[in-house]
Coordinates of C-alpha atoms in Angstrom, one line a residue:
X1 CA 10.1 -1.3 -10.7
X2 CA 7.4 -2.0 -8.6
X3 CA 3.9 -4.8 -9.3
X4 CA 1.0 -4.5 -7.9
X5 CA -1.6 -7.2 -7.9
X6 CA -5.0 -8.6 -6.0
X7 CA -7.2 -5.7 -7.0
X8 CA -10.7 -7.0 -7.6
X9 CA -14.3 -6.3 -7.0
X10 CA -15.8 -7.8 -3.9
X11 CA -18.9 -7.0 -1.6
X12 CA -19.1 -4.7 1.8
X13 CA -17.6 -6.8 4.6
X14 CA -15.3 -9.1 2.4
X15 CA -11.6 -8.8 1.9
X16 CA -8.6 -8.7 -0.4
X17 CA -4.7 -9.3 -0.1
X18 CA -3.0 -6.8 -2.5
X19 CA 1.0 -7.7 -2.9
X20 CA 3.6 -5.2 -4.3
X21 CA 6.5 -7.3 -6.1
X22 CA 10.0 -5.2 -6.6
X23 CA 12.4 -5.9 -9.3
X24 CA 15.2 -5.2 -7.2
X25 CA 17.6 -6.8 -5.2
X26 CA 18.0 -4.7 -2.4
X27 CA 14.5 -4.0 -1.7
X28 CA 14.9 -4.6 1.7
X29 CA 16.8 -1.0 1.7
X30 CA 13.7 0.6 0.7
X31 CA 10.4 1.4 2.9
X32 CA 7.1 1.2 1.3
X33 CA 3.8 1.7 1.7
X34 CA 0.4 2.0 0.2
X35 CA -1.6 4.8 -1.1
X36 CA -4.6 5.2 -3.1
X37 CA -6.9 7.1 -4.9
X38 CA -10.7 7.5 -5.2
X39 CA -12.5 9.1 -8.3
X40 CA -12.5 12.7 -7.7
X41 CA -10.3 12.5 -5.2
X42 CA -6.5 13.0 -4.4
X43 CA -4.2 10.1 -3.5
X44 CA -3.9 9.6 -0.3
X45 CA -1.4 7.8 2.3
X46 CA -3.3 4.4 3.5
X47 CA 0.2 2.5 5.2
X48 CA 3.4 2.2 5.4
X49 CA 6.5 -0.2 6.8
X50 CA 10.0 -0.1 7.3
X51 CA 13.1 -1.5 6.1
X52 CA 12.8 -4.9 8.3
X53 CA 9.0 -4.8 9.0
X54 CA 8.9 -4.1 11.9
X55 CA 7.8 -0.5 11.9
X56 CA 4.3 0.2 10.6
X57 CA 2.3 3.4 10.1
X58 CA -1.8 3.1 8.9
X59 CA -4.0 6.2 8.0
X60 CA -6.8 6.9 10.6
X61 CA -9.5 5.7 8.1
X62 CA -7.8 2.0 8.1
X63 CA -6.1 1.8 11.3
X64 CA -6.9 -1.5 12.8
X65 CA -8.4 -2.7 9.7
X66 CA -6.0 -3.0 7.3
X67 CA -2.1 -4.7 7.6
X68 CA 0.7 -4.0 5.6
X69 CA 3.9 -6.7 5.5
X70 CA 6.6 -7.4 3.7
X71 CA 8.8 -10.3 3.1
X72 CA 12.2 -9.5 1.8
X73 CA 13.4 -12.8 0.7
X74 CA 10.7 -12.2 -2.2
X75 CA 10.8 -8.6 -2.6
X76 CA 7.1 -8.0 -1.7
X77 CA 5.0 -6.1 0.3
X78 CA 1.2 -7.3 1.4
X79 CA -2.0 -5.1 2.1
X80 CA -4.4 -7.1 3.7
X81 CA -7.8 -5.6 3.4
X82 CA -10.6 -7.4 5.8
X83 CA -13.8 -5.7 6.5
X84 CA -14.0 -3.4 3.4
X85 CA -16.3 -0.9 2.9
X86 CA -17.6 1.3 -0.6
X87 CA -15.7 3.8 1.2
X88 CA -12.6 2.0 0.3
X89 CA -13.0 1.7 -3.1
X90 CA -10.3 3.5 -5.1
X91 CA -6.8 2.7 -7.4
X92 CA -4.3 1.3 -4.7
X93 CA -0.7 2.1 -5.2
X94 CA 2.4 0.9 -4.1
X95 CA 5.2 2.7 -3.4
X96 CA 8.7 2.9 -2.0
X97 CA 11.2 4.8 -0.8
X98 CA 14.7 5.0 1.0
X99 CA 13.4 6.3 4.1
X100 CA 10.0 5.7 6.3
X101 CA 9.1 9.2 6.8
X102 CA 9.2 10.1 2.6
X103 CA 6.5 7.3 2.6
X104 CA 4.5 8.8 5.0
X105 CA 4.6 12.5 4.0
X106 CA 3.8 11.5 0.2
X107 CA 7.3 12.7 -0.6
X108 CA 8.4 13.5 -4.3
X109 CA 11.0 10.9 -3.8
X110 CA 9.1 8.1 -4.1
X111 CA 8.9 5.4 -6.4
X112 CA 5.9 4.1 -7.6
X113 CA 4.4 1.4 -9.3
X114 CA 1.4 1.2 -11.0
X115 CA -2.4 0.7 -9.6
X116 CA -4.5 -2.1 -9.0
X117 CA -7.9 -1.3 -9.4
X118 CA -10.3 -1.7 -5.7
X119 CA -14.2 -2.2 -6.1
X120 CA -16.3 -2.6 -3.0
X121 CA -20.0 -2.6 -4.0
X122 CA -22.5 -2.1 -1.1

């Protein structure tokens, strides 16, 4: 089962730390990401890490904005969002997965958790 928390509403240019908390003890066997979806919109990929952390992949829209990391000893997994826009505003999900690559290609064998809501007002 996977937790997300840190949604909020903040202003343009301001920043939030979402975390992902697994109820699982092997977590660290799992790769996970972030996704989220906008109103209207379909979900879509935002990042994702492997196993140890030490493997990262970031959309194009938040590439060098945003940082995904986990830590293992406490079965979580960080997005840190600086610099936000309205653009970003959305329901951000976490998710995981036993390889990278099912992250990344949104595949159906993913487990997720539920969303944590995103409001960045202009």
């Amino acid at each position: 089962q996977l937790q997300a928390s840190g949604g909020g509403l903040v202003q343009a240019g301001g920043s939030l730390r979402l975390s992902c908390a697994a109820s699982t003890g092997d977590f660290s066997y799992y790769a996970s990401g972030w996704f989220r979806q906008a109103p209207g919109k379909e979900r879509e990929f935002v990042a994702a890490i492997g196993y140890s952390g030490g493997t990262n992949y970031y959309a194009d829209s938040v590439k060098g904005r945003f940082t995904i990391s986990r830590d293992n000893a406490k079965n979580t997994v960080y997005l840190q969002m600086p610099s936000l826009k309205p653009d970003d505003t959305a329901v951000y999900y976490c998710a995981a997965a036993t390889t990278l690559r099912a992250i990344i290609v949104g595949s159906s064998n993913i487990y997720w958790g539920q969303g944590t809501q995103v409001t960045v007002s202009s």
